[in-house]
Amino acid sequence: MPTCSNCKQGWGWRLSIKKSFSIYGMSCPHCDQVQYLSRKAKRNTSFLVFLPLLVPLLSLLTNLGFLAIIMIFFSVSLLFMSLYPFLMELSNEDQLRF
C-alpha cells in the first residue's frame, strides 16, 4: 500500500483507488501534502494498464465467443484495479519521465 513520503502515514486500499483517479497529484489526507506517483511506480503500472487491452487480441487467436471475451476483459480489469494500490509508490516531487 502507498505511504505518504512526507508524513509516512499509510493509505488504505479504498483511499488509494479513489486518489488514483486524480490527474495532477494526490493530496495526503493526513498532512495535505500533494503526492505524486514515483518514477518506478509509473514504469511498473504503465505495462499493466495495457493488459486489459490485450484481451481483444485473444479473440483473434482463439475461437472464444463475444461474451467470453467480455467476461475475460472485465475480470482482467478488476484484477488490475484490485492490485493497483499495492504497486503505488508516492513521492513529494512530480517525476515526469519514466
PDB file of C-alpha atoms in Angstrom:
ATOM      1  CA  MET A   1       0.000   0.000   0.000  1.00  0.00           C
ATOM      2  CA  PRO A   2       1.227   3.513  -0.658  1.00  0.00           C
ATOM      3  CA  THR A   3       2.796   5.526   2.126  1.00  0.00           C
ATOM      4  CA  CYS A   4       2.996   9.317   2.158  1.00  0.00           C
ATOM      5  CA  SER A   5       6.612  10.354   1.697  1.00  0.00           C
ATOM      6  CA  ASN A   6       6.058  13.434   3.875  1.00  0.00           C
ATOM      7  CA  CYS A   7       4.263  12.153   6.997  1.00  0.00           C
ATOM      8  CA  LYS A   8       4.948   8.399   6.492  1.00  0.00           C
ATOM      9  CA  GLN A   9       1.267   7.521   7.039  1.00  0.00           C
ATOM     10  CA  GLY A  10      -0.097   4.587   5.063  1.00  0.00           C
ATOM     11  CA  TRP A  11      -3.139   4.896   2.829  1.00  0.00           C
ATOM     12  CA  GLY A  12      -5.870   2.294   2.765  1.00  0.00           C
ATOM     13  CA  TRP A  13      -6.934   0.362  -0.317  1.00  0.00           C
ATOM     14  CA  ARG A  14     -10.156   2.359  -0.863  1.00  0.00           C
ATOM     15  CA  LEU A  15      -8.398   5.712  -0.449  1.00  0.00           C
ATOM     16  CA  SER A  16      -5.640   4.623  -2.848  1.00  0.00           C
ATOM     17  CA  ILE A  17      -8.171   3.708  -5.533  1.00  0.00           C
ATOM     18  CA  LYS A  18     -10.054   6.969  -5.004  1.00  0.00           C
ATOM     19  CA  LYS A  19      -6.897   9.105  -5.164  1.00  0.00           C
ATOM     20  CA  SER A  20      -5.554   7.253  -8.216  1.00  0.00           C
ATOM     21  CA  PHE A  21      -8.207   8.889 -10.398  1.00  0.00           C
ATOM     22  CA  SER A  22      -6.796  12.363  -9.743  1.00  0.00           C
ATOM     23  CA  ILE A  23      -4.837  13.824 -12.629  1.00  0.00           C
ATOM     24  CA  TYR A  24      -2.471  16.375 -11.092  1.00  0.00           C
ATOM     25  CA  GLY A  25      -1.358  14.652  -7.916  1.00  0.00           C
ATOM     26  CA  MET A  26      -2.947  13.217  -4.829  1.00  0.00           C
ATOM     27  CA  SER A  27      -3.248  15.152  -1.595  1.00  0.00           C
ATOM     28  CA  CYS A  28      -2.480  13.176   1.534  1.00  0.00           C
ATOM     29  CA  PRO A  29      -5.498  13.026   3.862  1.00  0.00           C
ATOM     30  CA  HIS A  30      -3.210  13.180   6.914  1.00  0.00           C
ATOM     31  CA  CYS A  31      -0.904  16.116   6.111  1.00  0.00           C
ATOM     32  CA  ASP A  32      -2.475  17.679   2.963  1.00  0.00           C
ATOM     33  CA  GLN A  33       0.854  17.461   1.122  1.00  0.00           C
ATOM     34  CA  VAL A  34       0.478  16.767  -2.601  1.00  0.00           C
ATOM     35  CA  GLN A  35       1.883  13.367  -3.532  1.00  0.00           C
ATOM     36  CA  TYR A  36       2.786  12.009  -6.958  1.00  0.00           C
ATOM     37  CA  LEU A  37       3.485   8.551  -8.284  1.00  0.00           C
ATOM     38  CA  SER A  38       7.179   7.749  -8.233  1.00  0.00           C
ATOM     39  CA  ARG A  39       9.062   7.008 -11.424  1.00  0.00           C
ATOM     40  CA  LYS A  40       9.324   3.329 -10.511  1.00  0.00           C
ATOM     41  CA  ALA A  41       5.567   3.057  -9.889  1.00  0.00           C
ATOM     42  CA  LYS A  42       4.799   4.771 -13.198  1.00  0.00           C
ATOM     43  CA  ARG A  43       7.056   2.342 -15.011  1.00  0.00           C
ATOM     44  CA  ASN A  44       5.568  -0.726 -13.320  1.00  0.00           C
ATOM     45  CA  THR A  45       1.946   0.273 -13.787  1.00  0.00           C
ATOM     46  CA  SER A  46       2.327   1.514 -17.349  1.00  0.00           C
ATOM     47  CA  PHE A  47       2.788  -2.055 -18.555  1.00  0.00           C
ATOM     48  CA  LEU A  48      -0.182  -3.316 -16.583  1.00  0.00           C
ATOM     49  CA  VAL A  49      -2.520  -0.673 -17.994  1.00  0.00           C
ATOM     50  CA  PHE A  50      -2.310  -2.285 -21.406  1.00  0.00           C
ATOM     51  CA  LEU A  51      -3.031  -5.777 -20.109  1.00  0.00           C
ATOM     52  CA  PRO A  52      -6.858  -5.479 -20.359  1.00  0.00           C
ATOM     53  CA  LEU A  53      -6.447  -4.068 -23.855  1.00  0.00           C
ATOM     54  CA  LEU A  54      -4.693  -7.250 -24.978  1.00  0.00           C
ATOM     55  CA  VAL A  55      -7.788  -9.316 -24.241  1.00  0.00           C
ATOM     56  CA  PRO A  56      -9.492  -8.472 -27.585  1.00  0.00           C
ATOM     57  CA  LEU A  57      -6.401  -9.834 -29.321  1.00  0.00           C
ATOM     58  CA  LEU A  58      -7.168 -13.079 -27.560  1.00  0.00           C
ATOM     59  CA  SER A  59     -10.342 -13.340 -29.622  1.00  0.00           C
ATOM     60  CA  LEU A  60      -8.279 -13.263 -32.814  1.00  0.00           C
ATOM     61  CA  LEU A  61      -6.086 -16.127 -31.627  1.00  0.00           C
ATOM     62  CA  THR A  62      -8.841 -18.319 -30.193  1.00  0.00           C
ATOM     63  CA  ASN A  63     -12.400 -19.273 -31.005  1.00  0.00           C
ATOM     64  CA  LEU A  64     -13.864 -17.758 -27.858  1.00  0.00           C
ATOM     65  CA  GLY A  65     -17.246 -16.119 -28.155  1.00  0.00           C
ATOM     66  CA  PHE A  66     -18.011 -12.459 -27.650  1.00  0.00           C
ATOM     67  CA  LEU A  67     -19.493 -12.997 -24.174  1.00  0.00           C
ATOM     68  CA  ALA A  68     -16.423 -14.939 -23.038  1.00  0.00           C
ATOM     69  CA  ILE A  69     -14.092 -12.191 -24.267  1.00  0.00           C
ATOM     70  CA  ILE A  70     -16.152  -9.541 -22.444  1.00  0.00           C
ATOM     71  CA  MET A  71     -16.076 -11.585 -19.229  1.00  0.00           C
ATOM     72  CA  ILE A  72     -12.305 -12.061 -19.502  1.00  0.00           C
ATOM     73  CA  PHE A  73     -11.853  -8.336 -20.185  1.00  0.00           C
ATOM     74  CA  PHE A  74     -13.800  -7.334 -17.077  1.00  0.00           C
ATOM     75  CA  SER A  75     -12.059  -9.964 -14.967  1.00  0.00           C
ATOM     76  CA  VAL A  76      -8.609  -8.746 -16.002  1.00  0.00           C
ATOM     77  CA  SER A  77      -9.670  -5.121 -15.463  1.00  0.00           C
ATOM     78  CA  LEU A  78     -10.989  -5.937 -11.992  1.00  0.00           C
ATOM     79  CA  LEU A  79      -7.784  -7.800 -11.156  1.00  0.00           C
ATOM     80  CA  PHE A  80      -5.712  -4.798 -12.259  1.00  0.00           C
ATOM     81  CA  MET A  81      -7.803  -2.374 -10.193  1.00  0.00           C
ATOM     82  CA  SER A  82      -7.541  -4.564  -7.110  1.00  0.00           C
ATOM     83  CA  LEU A  83      -3.737  -4.892  -7.395  1.00  0.00           C
ATOM     84  CA  TYR A  84      -3.017  -1.282  -8.378  1.00  0.00           C
ATOM     85  CA  PRO A  85      -2.771   0.134  -4.799  1.00  0.00           C
ATOM     86  CA  PHE A  86      -0.106  -2.430  -3.958  1.00  0.00           C
ATOM     87  CA  LEU A  87       2.026  -1.156  -6.855  1.00  0.00           C
ATOM     88  CA  MET A  88       1.731   2.522  -5.935  1.00  0.00           C
ATOM     89  CA  GLU A  89       4.735   4.358  -4.512  1.00  0.00           C
ATOM     90  CA  LEU A  90       4.482   8.045  -3.669  1.00  0.00           C
ATOM     91  CA  SER A  91       6.971  10.888  -3.833  1.00  0.00           C
ATOM     92  CA  ASN A  92       6.882  14.589  -2.998  1.00  0.00           C
ATOM     93  CA  GLU A  93       8.026  15.611  -6.481  1.00  0.00           C
ATOM     94  CA  ASP A  94       6.402  15.038  -9.840  1.00  0.00           C
ATOM     95  CA  GLN A  95       8.808  12.811 -11.738  1.00  0.00           C
ATOM     96  CA  LEU A  96       7.528  13.227 -15.279  1.00  0.00           C
ATOM     97  CA  ARG A  97       9.889  10.919 -17.108  1.00  0.00           C
ATOM     98  CA  PHE A  98       9.853   7.157 -16.997  1.00  0.00           C
TER      99      PHE A  98
END
